Amino acid sequence: MTTELESTRRALRDAITQAERAAELARLLDAAQAKLAAAEQSADEVKALAEQLGEVEERLEAEQAAADKLRRELAEQRFQAEVANWKLSSIKVARWNRLGDAIKSGKNNPMRLAKGLRGAAKPVKRPIAPKRKPVAADKAKDERPGAAFQATSTIRTLGGASFKLRPFRVPTGPNTRPHLTAAVIADPHAEALLRYEWRQTTGFTPRDFARVLPLEVPHLLVVESVTEGPWVQELTGEPGEGLKALLAWCAERGIRTVFWHTQGDVADYAAAAELFEHRFTTDLTVAWPRLQFGVQPRVHNPLPLAGGRIDRVLTLDQLLPGHLRYPDVLTSYRWPAAADCPPGTPQWRLAEIAACNTPIGTEADTRRAHVALRRAYGMGTMTERVDELLEAIGLPSARATLDTSVMLPILDPFLMEHGLAQVAKQSGVSQLIVIGPPEAELRARDVLPDVEVIYRRPHPAMTEGAMLDAGIDLCEADLVAVMDPRDVYGPHYLSDLRRAFLFSTADIVGKAAFYAHLRKPQATLLKQPDAEYSYLPEINGATLIARRNTLRELGFADLTEGWDEVLMRQCRTDGIKVFSTDRFGYVRVRDEDRWLLGAAHLVEYGSAEPHALI
């Protein structure tokens, strides 16, 4: 009986303790729910404030644009008033006017007439014609391509939730052909594709082109089949008088004229198009020469957003709501983990998304994204399209190239065949500088029959850095690449690296993110996977490709191991930009490397090539 009573008491005590704990948990739960509700309310308030801020920023930008327009119009009115006063003053001092005044005032007085005629015969200094002054603005105007073409919409909404993005900064200058000036009438999309290809004049209207274009007379006029703006009425249906006057103005000055049909029914523009010297189209059903859209490397590239990607797959409608300006479209391209595009999406749209390294489909597959990026560039860039245009209309297209000299230092004769085979895979190699054993010269000419081969035999004690320093003066191409005969390079390795010079501002490009294979443990490693597409303090020397003049100024340290570390330190000292590209196309191969084992992620035990060479 006593035992049962004690057990009951103990059970009651446990029950009371548990009840107290439950009450405390309920109290804590209530407090947590209250805090959660307060946090949700605060989040809603922050979201509302962010939306208001975005609206205020857009209104402010619109007001600034209106103020700039008014400022320009006022300045123009003042200038026209100065011109009118100058013309009046010029008339007053003109000899014929002064003769007329003398005759009129002296017609009844011969003495006054003679005196007036003598005065009118004397030369009088004419007033100086006024010059159009630059319009004062709140900030100095940046005339580089893209300076006034920046994203403004930073808020995106998905399923009722708002996301604040850090907009993609559209790059400014330089352009591909600074010697060439084009006057362009185009919608924002085509204007964005063309603005980096030449010095571009836009924004003129049927009323003011005769005032704007003489400030920098263009070499050619390119007019797109626009669907918005002041030129639409001039181009559709019966050609307008403003268009006819513009084309006549160009004809008087020998300026070539090009009509580019990219959208709309060609019949709507047919009459206007007949007035141009040259006509091109993107429509396969139209019997004009083809000029398709191409990706523009300056804006369609894998440079990421500052805030990274959202961990979602978005449909095309979610990705590109209808209100976005084209600079904001460039931000959206880089935002999702993947873009699910429906059948019938225009090919140029798919290419632009792929060129921004965004996977297309329902999964975020980085390997497929890289292949799609490569394919998008392979379909043609706007630089190549403009080359076609200029060739067709008879204008020169002088521009820098991406021709490459490869330096291959061979310290171990047993690596000669492997090293030459890696170079032979590459495209765009115009010159090979091989420094190694005597048999390397003939073998290199056999393996690379279409490449200029320059051979140098090293001194017995020559380091790899000394070989490279001797080879740099022999290079003649615009770009110089260093390849290591120990490593494995994929067939797209050099073309992938060269692409970075089209969109980055770096003088040296390479890989800080790369795969490595260690033979003894048979381990495949991935070094610095987060270092893709970014400016970094250093890259792997065996993946280096640089502008020739930059390497000549820097030189190479007299070292076999570590010459690249010295080079990177010199870059940091001199302020030379170094850019790391993707992780693919290259495998660093060593027997063992304790430093690499401690600094890289283990992928698997096995070959690295299936992971790296895509």
Short mmCIF file of N, CA, C and O in Angstrom, two decimals, residues 402-453:
data_model
loop_
_atom_site.label_atom_id
_atom_site.label_comp_id
_atom_site.label_asym_id
_atom_site.label_seq_id
_atom_site.Cartn_x
_atom_site.Cartn_y
_atom_site.Cartn_z
N LEU A 402 41.60 38.52 -81.99
CA LEU A 402 41.93 37.65 -80.86
C LEU A 402 42.92 36.57 -81.28
O LEU A 402 42.96 35.49 -80.70
N ASP A 403 43.73 36.85 -82.31
CA ASP A 403 44.76 35.90 -82.71
C ASP A 403 45.71 35.64 -81.54
O ASP A 403 46.02 36.55 -80.76
N THR A 404 46.18 34.41 -81.45
CA THR A 404 46.93 34.00 -80.24
C THR A 404 48.25 33.35 -80.60
O THR A 404 48.32 32.50 -81.48
N SER A 405 49.30 33.78 -79.88
CA SER A 405 50.58 33.08 -79.88
C SER A 405 50.62 32.21 -78.63
O SER A 405 50.29 32.68 -77.54
N VAL A 406 51.03 30.96 -78.78
CA VAL A 406 51.13 30.03 -77.65
C VAL A 406 52.59 29.80 -77.33
O VAL A 406 53.39 29.51 -78.24
N MET A 407 52.97 29.93 -76.06
CA MET A 407 54.33 29.59 -75.62
C MET A 407 54.28 28.26 -74.88
O MET A 407 53.52 28.09 -73.92
N LEU A 408 55.09 27.31 -75.36
CA LEU A 408 55.12 25.97 -74.79
C LEU A 408 56.55 25.64 -74.36
O LEU A 408 57.37 25.23 -75.18
N PRO A 409 56.89 25.85 -73.09
CA PRO A 409 58.22 25.47 -72.59
C PRO A 409 58.24 23.99 -72.21
O PRO A 409 57.39 23.53 -71.44
N ILE A 410 59.17 23.23 -72.76
CA ILE A 410 59.24 21.79 -72.51
C ILE A 410 60.52 21.49 -71.73
O ILE A 410 61.62 21.49 -72.30
N LEU A 411 60.39 21.25 -70.44
CA LEU A 411 61.56 20.91 -69.61
C LEU A 411 61.88 19.42 -69.66
O LEU A 411 63.03 19.02 -69.54
N ASP A 412 60.85 18.60 -69.85
CA ASP A 412 61.03 17.15 -69.88
C ASP A 412 60.75 16.64 -71.29
O ASP A 412 59.61 16.75 -71.78
N PRO A 413 61.74 16.08 -72.00
CA PRO A 413 61.53 15.60 -73.38
C PRO A 413 60.41 14.57 -73.50
O PRO A 413 59.78 14.46 -74.55
N PHE A 414 60.15 13.83 -72.42
CA PHE A 414 59.11 12.80 -72.48
C PHE A 414 57.70 13.42 -72.54
O PHE A 414 56.73 12.71 -72.84
N LEU A 415 57.59 14.72 -72.24
CA LEU A 415 56.30 15.40 -72.28
C LEU A 415 56.06 16.11 -73.61
O LEU A 415 55.00 16.73 -73.80
N MET A 416 57.01 16.03 -74.53
CA MET A 416 56.92 16.78 -75.77
C MET A 416 55.67 16.40 -76.58
O MET A 416 54.90 17.28 -76.99
N GLU A 417 55.46 15.11 -76.82
CA GLU A 417 54.32 14.68 -77.63
C GLU A 417 53.00 15.10 -77.00
O GLU A 417 52.09 15.58 -77.69
N HIS A 418 52.91 14.91 -75.70
CA HIS A 418 51.66 15.26 -75.03
C HIS A 418 51.40 16.77 -75.12
O HIS A 418 50.28 17.20 -75.42
N GLY A 419 52.44 17.57 -74.88
CA GLY A 419 52.28 19.02 -74.93
C GLY A 419 51.87 19.51 -76.30
O GLY A 419 50.97 20.35 -76.43
N LEU A 420 52.51 19.01 -77.37
CA LEU A 420 52.17 19.43 -78.72
C LEU A 420 50.75 18.99 -79.09
O LEU A 420 50.03 19.72 -79.80
N ALA A 421 50.32 17.84 -78.60
CA ALA A 421 48.96 17.37 -78.88
C ALA A 421 47.92 18.30 -78.26
O ALA A 421 46.85 18.52 -78.83
N GLN A 422 48.24 18.85 -77.08
CA GLN A 422 47.29 19.77 -76.44
C GLN A 422 47.16 21.07 -77.24
O GLN A 422 46.06 21.63 -77.36
N VAL A 423 48.26 21.55 -77.79
CA VAL A 423 48.21 22.77 -78.60
C VAL A 423 47.46 22.51 -79.91
O VAL A 423 46.68 23.34 -80.38
N ALA A 424 47.67 21.33 -80.49
CA ALA A 424 47.05 21.00 -81.78
C ALA A 424 45.53 20.96 -81.70
O ALA A 424 44.85 21.15 -82.71
N LYS A 425 44.99 20.73 -80.51
CA LYS A 425 43.53 20.70 -80.34
C LYS A 425 42.89 22.07 -80.50
O LYS A 425 41.69 22.18 -80.80
N GLN A 426 43.66 23.13 -80.25
CA GLN A 426 43.09 24.47 -80.09
C GLN A 426 42.79 25.12 -81.44
O GLN A 426 43.45 24.84 -82.45
N SER A 427 41.84 26.04 -81.44
CA SER A 427 41.54 26.86 -82.61
C SER A 427 42.03 28.28 -82.35
O SER A 427 42.18 28.70 -81.21
N GLY A 428 42.28 29.02 -83.44
CA GLY A 428 42.69 30.41 -83.29
C GLY A 428 44.15 30.62 -82.95
O GLY A 428 44.55 31.73 -82.59
N VAL A 429 44.98 29.57 -83.06
CA VAL A 429 46.42 29.70 -82.78
C VAL A 429 47.12 30.10 -84.08
O VAL A 429 47.07 29.37 -85.08
N SER A 430 47.74 31.25 -84.09
CA SER A 430 48.44 31.70 -85.29
C SER A 430 49.94 31.47 -85.20
O SER A 430 50.63 31.48 -86.22
N GLN A 431 50.45 31.23 -83.98
CA GLN A 431 51.90 31.10 -83.81
C GLN A 431 52.19 30.24 -82.58
O GLN A 431 51.52 30.34 -81.56
N LEU A 432 53.19 29.36 -82.70
CA LEU A 432 53.64 28.55 -81.57
C LEU A 432 55.11 28.83 -81.31
O LEU A 432 55.94 28.70 -82.21
N ILE A 433 55.41 29.22 -80.09
CA ILE A 433 56.79 29.40 -79.64
C ILE A 433 57.11 28.19 -78.78
O ILE A 433 56.62 28.07 -77.65
N VAL A 434 57.91 27.26 -79.31
CA VAL A 434 58.25 26.06 -78.56
C VAL A 434 59.72 26.13 -78.16
O VAL A 434 60.60 26.39 -78.99
N ILE A 435 59.97 25.95 -76.88
CA ILE A 435 61.33 25.98 -76.32
C ILE A 435 61.55 24.65 -75.64
O ILE A 435 60.91 24.34 -74.64
N GLY A 436 62.45 23.83 -76.21
CA GLY A 436 62.64 22.50 -75.67
C GLY A 436 63.71 21.74 -76.41
O GLY A 436 64.60 22.34 -77.03
N PRO A 437 63.63 20.41 -76.40
CA PRO A 437 64.66 19.59 -77.03
C PRO A 437 64.68 19.79 -78.55
O PRO A 437 63.70 20.23 -79.15
N PRO A 438 65.80 19.47 -79.21
CA PRO A 438 65.94 19.73 -80.66
C PRO A 438 64.87 19.08 -81.51
O PRO A 438 64.42 19.66 -82.51
N GLU A 439 64.45 17.88 -81.14
CA GLU A 439 63.45 17.19 -81.97
C GLU A 439 62.08 17.85 -81.91
O GLU A 439 61.19 17.53 -82.71
N ALA A 440 61.87 18.81 -80.98
CA ALA A 440 60.56 19.45 -80.84
C ALA A 440 60.22 20.31 -82.05
O ALA A 440 59.05 20.47 -82.39
N GLU A 441 61.24 20.86 -82.74
CA GLU A 441 60.96 21.76 -83.85
C GLU A 441 60.27 21.03 -85.00
O GLU A 441 59.17 21.43 -85.45
N LEU A 442 60.89 19.95 -85.50
CA LEU A 442 60.30 19.21 -86.62
C LEU A 442 58.98 18.59 -86.23
O LEU A 442 58.02 18.57 -87.02
N ARG A 443 58.91 18.08 -84.99
CA ARG A 443 57.66 17.45 -84.55
C ARG A 443 56.52 18.46 -84.48
O ARG A 443 55.38 18.17 -84.86
N ALA A 444 56.84 19.68 -84.03
CA ALA A 444 55.81 20.73 -83.94
C ALA A 444 55.31 21.11 -85.33
O ALA A 444 54.10 21.32 -85.53
N ARG A 445 56.22 21.16 -86.32
CA ARG A 445 55.78 21.50 -87.68
C ARG A 445 54.92 20.40 -88.27
O ARG A 445 54.02 20.67 -89.08
N ASP A 446 55.18 19.16 -87.90
CA ASP A 446 54.34 18.05 -88.38
C ASP A 446 52.95 18.10 -87.74
O ASP A 446 51.94 17.89 -88.41
N VAL A 447 52.90 18.36 -86.44
CA VAL A 447 51.64 18.32 -85.70
C VAL A 447 50.78 19.54 -86.00
O VAL A 447 49.55 19.45 -86.04
N LEU A 448 51.42 20.70 -86.23
CA LEU A 448 50.68 21.94 -86.49
C LEU A 448 51.12 22.52 -87.84
O LEU A 448 51.83 23.53 -87.91
N PRO A 449 50.71 21.91 -88.94
CA PRO A 449 51.20 22.34 -90.26
C PRO A 449 50.72 23.74 -90.67
O PRO A 449 51.36 24.38 -91.50
N ASP A 450 49.61 24.21 -90.12
CA ASP A 450 49.07 25.50 -90.53
C ASP A 450 49.44 26.63 -89.56
O ASP A 450 48.91 27.74 -89.68
N VAL A 451 50.30 26.34 -88.62
CA VAL A 451 50.68 27.33 -87.61
C VAL A 451 52.14 27.70 -87.79
O VAL A 451 52.99 26.83 -88.05
N GLU A 452 52.45 28.99 -87.65
CA GLU A 452 53.86 29.41 -87.69
C GLU A 452 54.56 28.89 -86.43
O GLU A 452 54.16 29.20 -85.30
N VAL A 453 55.61 28.12 -86.61
CA VAL A 453 56.36 27.54 -85.49
C VAL A 453 57.71 28.22 -85.39
O VAL A 453 58.46 28.29 -86.36
#
